[in-house]
Amino acid sequence: MGETKAINLDSVSFYLKEKHDFDWLRNLGKVFCVFDEQDSGNISFGIEKDGVKKFVKYAGARTLEYLGEPEDAISRLMNSIPLYEELKHPHLIKLINHFQVAEGYALVFDWFDGECLHSHWSFPPPEKYTHPDSPFFRFKQLPIEFRLESLKCIFEFHVYVEKQNYVAIDFYDGSILYDFENNSTKICDIDFYKKKPFINTMGRLWGSSRFMSPEEFELGAEIDERTNVFNMGAIAFGLLGGDLDRSILKWDADQELYEVALKAVEKDKNDRYSTVKEFFLAWESASNNYLS
C-alpha cells in the first residue's frame, strides 16, 4: 500500500494515504471519534462543542480503503445534499450545515447516539453475527417488539421516499443506526438514492448484494417501487430472519409476517407488492395481529 500518514486530532488518531489539512475541524469543536474505514472516499468525525455533539462527514482526503479519486468522492458527497433536504424526515439523520473547505467538502449533521448495525470495521463477519459486543448481534437479541418497531421506522421512511418520487439505492443494514439506550432507530447514508425514473446503467448497482433485487444487477432494468419493496423485504429477513437464508426456520416472528416478507422478495418483480406503501399496509396489518 506504500507509506501511510498518521493524523492526530485531539484525542483521535488515524491513517491516510497522504497528509491532509484538518485544521478547519478545530473551529467546529473537539474531535472525539473518527470513522475512517469507509470505502466511499468519505471520512467522518464525532465532534463536541459546549456539550453539543455533531457528526461531520467529509470528502477530499485520500482514505486507506478508497480506491478512487478524492474529486469523485467530493462530487458524490455534494450531490447528496439535496437528498437530505428533500427527504428530510424524523427517521433520517438531520443535515444542519454544509460548506467547502480548502481541500474538500463537509456536511454537518445532528449527532445521533446510535450504533451502526453493520459495523464491519469493528466486527467483520463472522464476528458481526456472533460477538456479544457486536451491535448486530445485540440487536438480534432484542425482544421482537423492539425489532418490529425499528422496522416500522425504516418502512415509514421508505414510504415517504416513494411519495417524494425517489428510489432507495444502496440501503442496507449499514444504513441503520440503533440507539440501544432509548430503543430508537435512524437512517443514515442515503447518498445514492435517485429520483425516478431511474434506469440501471451500471449492471451491478452500488449496494450490498444481500439486500439487492435481481434488477439491481441487470443493465438497462428499471429501478422502481417494486425494487424498493424487495429491499424492504430483504431488510425484514436481515433483522427478523436468517438474512439470505429466507426459510421460516430462521424467522423470529409468525407465519403471516413471514409471508408478507416473502412476497416482497419475489425474484419476478411483478409478483411483489406494487408499492412500498402497499407492502407496509400488509406488514402493519400482520404486525398488529401478531402483537395483539
mmCIF file of N, CA, C and O in Angstrom, residues 216-265:
data_model
loop_
_atom_site.group_PDB
_atom_site.id
_atom_site.type_symbol
_atom_site.label_atom_id
_atom_site.label_comp_id
_atom_site.label_asym_id
_atom_site.label_seq_id
_atom_site.Cartn_x
_atom_site.Cartn_y
_atom_site.Cartn_z
ATOM 1 N N GLU A 216 -31.267 -5.022 -9.836
ATOM 2 C CA GLU A 216 -30.125 -4.167 -9.475
ATOM 3 C C GLU A 216 -28.796 -4.734 -9.987
ATOM 4 O O GLU A 216 -27.749 -4.121 -9.805
ATOM 5 N N PHE A 217 -28.871 -5.892 -10.629
ATOM 6 C CA PHE A 217 -27.688 -6.488 -11.271
ATOM 7 C C PHE A 217 -27.831 -6.479 -12.797
ATOM 8 O O PHE A 217 -26.966 -6.972 -13.501
ATOM 9 N N GLU A 218 -28.939 -5.915 -13.272
ATOM 10 C CA GLU A 218 -29.297 -6.071 -14.690
ATOM 11 C C GLU A 218 -29.220 -4.740 -15.437
ATOM 12 O O GLU A 218 -29.995 -3.816 -15.164
ATOM 13 N N LEU A 219 -28.287 -4.660 -16.366
ATOM 14 C CA LEU A 219 -28.097 -3.455 -17.177
ATOM 15 C C LEU A 219 -29.384 -3.122 -17.929
ATOM 16 O O LEU A 219 -29.998 -3.993 -18.542
ATOM 17 N N GLY A 220 -29.803 -1.863 -17.840
ATOM 18 C CA GLY A 220 -30.992 -1.425 -18.574
ATOM 19 C C GLY A 220 -32.301 -1.634 -17.841
ATOM 20 O O GLY A 220 -33.361 -1.204 -18.314
ATOM 21 N N ALA A 221 -32.260 -2.293 -16.674
ATOM 22 C CA ALA A 221 -33.503 -2.556 -15.928
ATOM 23 C C ALA A 221 -34.009 -1.277 -15.265
ATOM 24 O O ALA A 221 -33.227 -0.428 -14.837
ATOM 25 N N GLU A 222 -35.325 -1.165 -15.178
ATOM 26 C CA GLU A 222 -35.904 -0.029 -14.460
ATOM 27 C C GLU A 222 -35.869 -0.320 -12.961
ATOM 28 O O GLU A 222 -36.215 -1.410 -12.518
ATOM 29 N N ILE A 223 -35.417 0.661 -12.212
ATOM 30 C CA ILE A 223 -35.361 0.552 -10.751
ATOM 31 C C ILE A 223 -36.525 1.386 -10.222
ATOM 32 O O ILE A 223 -36.556 2.602 -10.412
ATOM 33 N N ASP A 224 -37.489 0.726 -9.596
ATOM 34 C CA ASP A 224 -38.730 1.426 -9.263
ATOM 35 C C ASP A 224 -39.257 1.017 -7.885
ATOM 36 O O ASP A 224 -38.512 0.452 -7.066
ATOM 37 N N GLU A 225 -40.545 1.283 -7.658
ATOM 38 C CA GLU A 225 -41.164 0.991 -6.354
ATOM 39 C C GLU A 225 -41.004 -0.479 -5.970
ATOM 40 O O GLU A 225 -40.754 -0.794 -4.808
ATOM 41 N N ARG A 226 -41.160 -1.371 -6.944
ATOM 42 C CA ARG A 226 -41.086 -2.802 -6.645
ATOM 43 C C ARG A 226 -39.659 -3.219 -6.262
ATOM 44 O O ARG A 226 -39.473 -4.183 -5.525
ATOM 45 N N THR A 227 -38.691 -2.470 -6.778
ATOM 46 C CA THR A 227 -37.290 -2.701 -6.370
ATOM 47 C C THR A 227 -37.148 -2.379 -4.880
ATOM 48 O O THR A 227 -36.521 -3.114 -4.121
ATOM 49 N N ASN A 228 -37.753 -1.254 -4.498
ATOM 50 C CA ASN A 228 -37.713 -0.859 -3.080
ATOM 51 C C ASN A 228 -38.460 -1.835 -2.191
ATOM 52 O O ASN A 228 -38.069 -2.067 -1.048
ATOM 53 N N VAL A 229 -39.544 -2.414 -2.723
ATOM 54 C CA VAL A 229 -40.288 -3.430 -1.970
ATOM 55 C C VAL A 229 -39.362 -4.610 -1.665
ATOM 56 O O VAL A 229 -39.309 -5.106 -0.530
ATOM 57 N N PHE A 230 -38.602 -5.044 -2.672
ATOM 58 C CA PHE A 230 -37.648 -6.148 -2.468
ATOM 59 C C PHE A 230 -36.653 -5.785 -1.363
ATOM 60 O O PHE A 230 -36.385 -6.570 -0.446
ATOM 61 N N ASN A 231 -36.123 -4.576 -1.456
ATOM 62 C CA ASN A 231 -35.144 -4.084 -0.488
ATOM 63 C C ASN A 231 -35.702 -4.126 0.941
ATOM 64 O O ASN A 231 -35.035 -4.575 1.883
ATOM 65 N N MET A 232 -36.961 -3.700 1.104
ATOM 66 C CA MET A 232 -37.596 -3.703 2.429
ATOM 67 C C MET A 232 -37.810 -5.134 2.930
ATOM 68 O O MET A 232 -37.595 -5.436 4.105
ATOM 69 N N GLY A 233 -38.224 -6.034 2.033
ATOM 70 C CA GLY A 233 -38.395 -7.435 2.415
ATOM 71 C C GLY A 233 -37.076 -8.057 2.844
ATOM 72 O O GLY A 233 -37.002 -8.792 3.844
ATOM 73 N N ALA A 234 -36.013 -7.732 2.093
ATOM 74 C CA ALA A 234 -34.681 -8.271 2.419
ATOM 75 C C ALA A 234 -34.205 -7.753 3.778
ATOM 76 O O ALA A 234 -33.593 -8.488 4.561
ATOM 77 N N ILE A 235 -34.520 -6.482 4.072
ATOM 78 C CA ILE A 235 -34.169 -5.913 5.383
ATOM 79 C C ILE A 235 -34.933 -6.646 6.493
ATOM 80 O O ILE A 235 -34.381 -6.953 7.561
ATOM 81 N N ALA A 236 -36.203 -6.958 6.230
ATOM 82 C CA ALA A 236 -37.002 -7.705 7.222
ATOM 83 C C ALA A 236 -36.355 -9.058 7.510
ATOM 84 O O ALA A 236 -36.245 -9.479 8.667
ATOM 85 N N PHE A 237 -35.878 -9.735 6.458
ATOM 86 C CA PHE A 237 -35.200 -11.022 6.673
ATOM 87 C C PHE A 237 -33.861 -10.822 7.387
ATOM 88 O O PHE A 237 -33.432 -11.690 8.157
ATOM 89 N N GLY A 238 -33.213 -9.689 7.166
ATOM 90 C CA GLY A 238 -31.964 -9.409 7.863
ATOM 91 C C GLY A 238 -32.168 -9.214 9.358
ATOM 92 O O GLY A 238 -31.388 -9.700 10.172
ATOM 93 N N LEU A 239 -33.240 -8.508 9.731
ATOM 94 C CA LEU A 239 -33.441 -8.131 11.137
ATOM 95 C C LEU A 239 -34.326 -9.104 11.926
ATOM 96 O O LEU A 239 -34.288 -9.131 13.147
ATOM 97 N N LEU A 240 -35.128 -9.898 11.198
ATOM 98 C CA LEU A 240 -36.023 -10.843 11.885
ATOM 99 C C LEU A 240 -35.760 -12.298 11.502
ATOM 100 O O LEU A 240 -36.332 -13.201 12.094
ATOM 101 N N GLY A 241 -34.926 -12.501 10.481
ATOM 102 C CA GLY A 241 -34.734 -13.863 9.984
ATOM 103 C C GLY A 241 -33.274 -14.220 9.796
ATOM 104 O O GLY A 241 -32.411 -13.711 10.504
ATOM 105 N N GLY A 242 -33.031 -15.064 8.820
ATOM 106 C CA GLY A 242 -31.684 -15.584 8.599
ATOM 107 C C GLY A 242 -30.962 -14.908 7.459
ATOM 108 O O GLY A 242 -30.160 -15.545 6.765
ATOM 109 N N ASP A 243 -31.262 -13.618 7.221
ATOM 110 C CA ASP A 243 -30.576 -12.870 6.166
ATOM 111 C C ASP A 243 -30.878 -13.525 4.811
ATOM 112 O O ASP A 243 -32.028 -13.562 4.406
ATOM 113 N N LEU A 244 -29.866 -14.080 4.148
ATOM 114 C CA LEU A 244 -30.098 -14.707 2.840
ATOM 115 C C LEU A 244 -30.756 -16.080 2.961
ATOM 116 O O LEU A 244 -31.285 -16.606 1.989
ATOM 117 N N ASP A 245 -30.713 -16.669 4.159
ATOM 118 C CA ASP A 245 -31.465 -17.906 4.397
ATOM 119 C C ASP A 245 -32.889 -17.494 4.766
ATOM 120 O O ASP A 245 -33.186 -17.153 5.904
ATOM 121 N N ARG A 246 -33.745 -17.505 3.757
ATOM 122 C CA ARG A 246 -35.099 -16.973 3.960
ATOM 123 C C ARG A 246 -36.113 -18.066 4.291
ATOM 124 O O ARG A 246 -37.285 -17.959 3.959
ATOM 125 N N SER A 247 -35.637 -19.101 4.962
ATOM 126 C CA SER A 247 -36.555 -20.167 5.384
ATOM 127 C C SER A 247 -37.270 -19.747 6.662
ATOM 128 O O SER A 247 -36.749 -18.955 7.456
ATOM 129 N N ILE A 248 -38.455 -20.307 6.867
ATOM 130 C CA ILE A 248 -39.245 -19.949 8.060
ATOM 131 C C ILE A 248 -38.561 -20.451 9.334
ATOM 132 O O ILE A 248 -38.787 -19.918 10.421
ATOM 133 N N LEU A 249 -37.683 -21.444 9.206
ATOM 134 C CA LEU A 249 -36.961 -21.968 10.372
ATOM 135 C C LEU A 249 -36.117 -20.897 11.047
ATOM 136 O O LEU A 249 -35.879 -20.926 12.248
ATOM 137 N N LYS A 250 -35.641 -19.943 10.254
ATOM 138 C CA LYS A 250 -34.782 -18.882 10.800
ATOM 139 C C LYS A 250 -35.585 -17.631 11.163
ATOM 140 O O LYS A 250 -35.012 -16.619 11.565
ATOM 141 N N TRP A 251 -36.884 -17.678 10.972
ATOM 142 C CA TRP A 251 -37.739 -16.491 11.134
ATOM 143 C C TRP A 251 -38.193 -16.359 12.582
ATOM 144 O O TRP A 251 -38.677 -17.312 13.181
ATOM 145 N N ASP A 252 -38.057 -15.168 13.157
ATOM 146 C CA ASP A 252 -38.365 -14.968 14.581
ATOM 147 C C ASP A 252 -39.814 -14.555 14.855
ATOM 148 O O ASP A 252 -40.222 -14.492 16.010
ATOM 149 N N ALA A 253 -40.571 -14.216 13.807
ATOM 150 C CA ALA A 253 -41.962 -13.789 14.019
ATOM 151 C C ALA A 253 -42.909 -14.900 13.534
ATOM 152 O O ALA A 253 -42.510 -16.058 13.474
ATOM 153 N N ASP A 254 -44.138 -14.540 13.178
ATOM 154 C CA ASP A 254 -45.115 -15.572 12.826
ATOM 155 C C ASP A 254 -45.228 -15.776 11.317
ATOM 156 O O ASP A 254 -44.587 -15.083 10.520
ATOM 157 N N GLN A 255 -46.078 -16.722 10.955
ATOM 158 C CA GLN A 255 -46.273 -17.114 9.549
ATOM 159 C C GLN A 255 -46.794 -15.954 8.697
ATOM 160 O O GLN A 255 -46.359 -15.753 7.564
ATOM 161 N N GLU A 256 -47.728 -15.167 9.247
ATOM 162 C CA GLU A 256 -48.337 -14.087 8.455
ATOM 163 C C GLU A 256 -47.297 -13.029 8.076
ATOM 164 O O GLU A 256 -47.207 -12.601 6.916
ATOM 165 N N LEU A 257 -46.479 -12.608 9.045
ATOM 166 C CA LEU A 257 -45.409 -11.641 8.750
ATOM 167 C C LEU A 257 -44.388 -12.248 7.788
ATOM 168 O O LEU A 257 -43.876 -11.572 6.898
ATOM 169 N N TYR A 258 -44.118 -13.527 7.970
ATOM 170 C CA TYR A 258 -43.167 -14.229 7.098
ATOM 171 C C TYR A 258 -43.654 -14.176 5.644
ATOM 172 O O TYR A 258 -42.876 -13.899 4.720
ATOM 173 N N GLU A 259 -44.937 -14.404 5.448
ATOM 174 C CA GLU A 259 -45.468 -14.438 4.078
ATOM 175 C C GLU A 259 -45.457 -13.050 3.429
ATOM 176 O O GLU A 259 -45.243 -12.930 2.227
ATOM 177 N N VAL A 260 -45.644 -11.999 4.241
ATOM 178 C CA VAL A 260 -45.546 -10.631 3.712
ATOM 179 C C VAL A 260 -44.109 -10.372 3.235
ATOM 180 O O VAL A 260 -43.878 -9.872 2.127
ATOM 181 N N ALA A 261 -43.133 -10.742 4.079
ATOM 182 C CA ALA A 261 -41.718 -10.540 3.715
ATOM 183 C C ALA A 261 -41.348 -11.369 2.486
ATOM 184 O O ALA A 261 -40.631 -10.897 1.597
ATOM 185 N N LEU A 262 -41.869 -12.591 2.436
ATOM 186 C CA LEU A 262 -41.539 -13.499 1.331
ATOM 187 C C LEU A 262 -42.073 -12.969 -0.004
ATOM 188 O O LEU A 262 -41.390 -13.019 -1.030
ATOM 189 N N LYS A 263 -43.293 -12.436 0.027
ATOM 190 C CA LYS A 263 -43.868 -11.872 -1.203
ATOM 191 C C LYS A 263 -43.021 -10.666 -1.668
ATOM 192 O O LYS A 263 -42.854 -10.440 -2.872
ATOM 193 N N ALA A 264 -42.500 -9.904 -0.708
ATOM 194 C CA ALA A 264 -41.706 -8.714 -1.045
ATOM 195 C C ALA A 264 -40.424 -9.071 -1.793
ATOM 196 O O ALA A 264 -39.938 -8.287 -2.620
ATOM 197 N N VAL A 265 -39.857 -10.265 -1.517
ATOM 198 C CA VAL A 265 -38.564 -10.617 -2.136
ATOM 199 C C VAL A 265 -38.709 -11.615 -3.289
ATOM 200 O O VAL A 265 -37.759 -12.310 -3.635
#
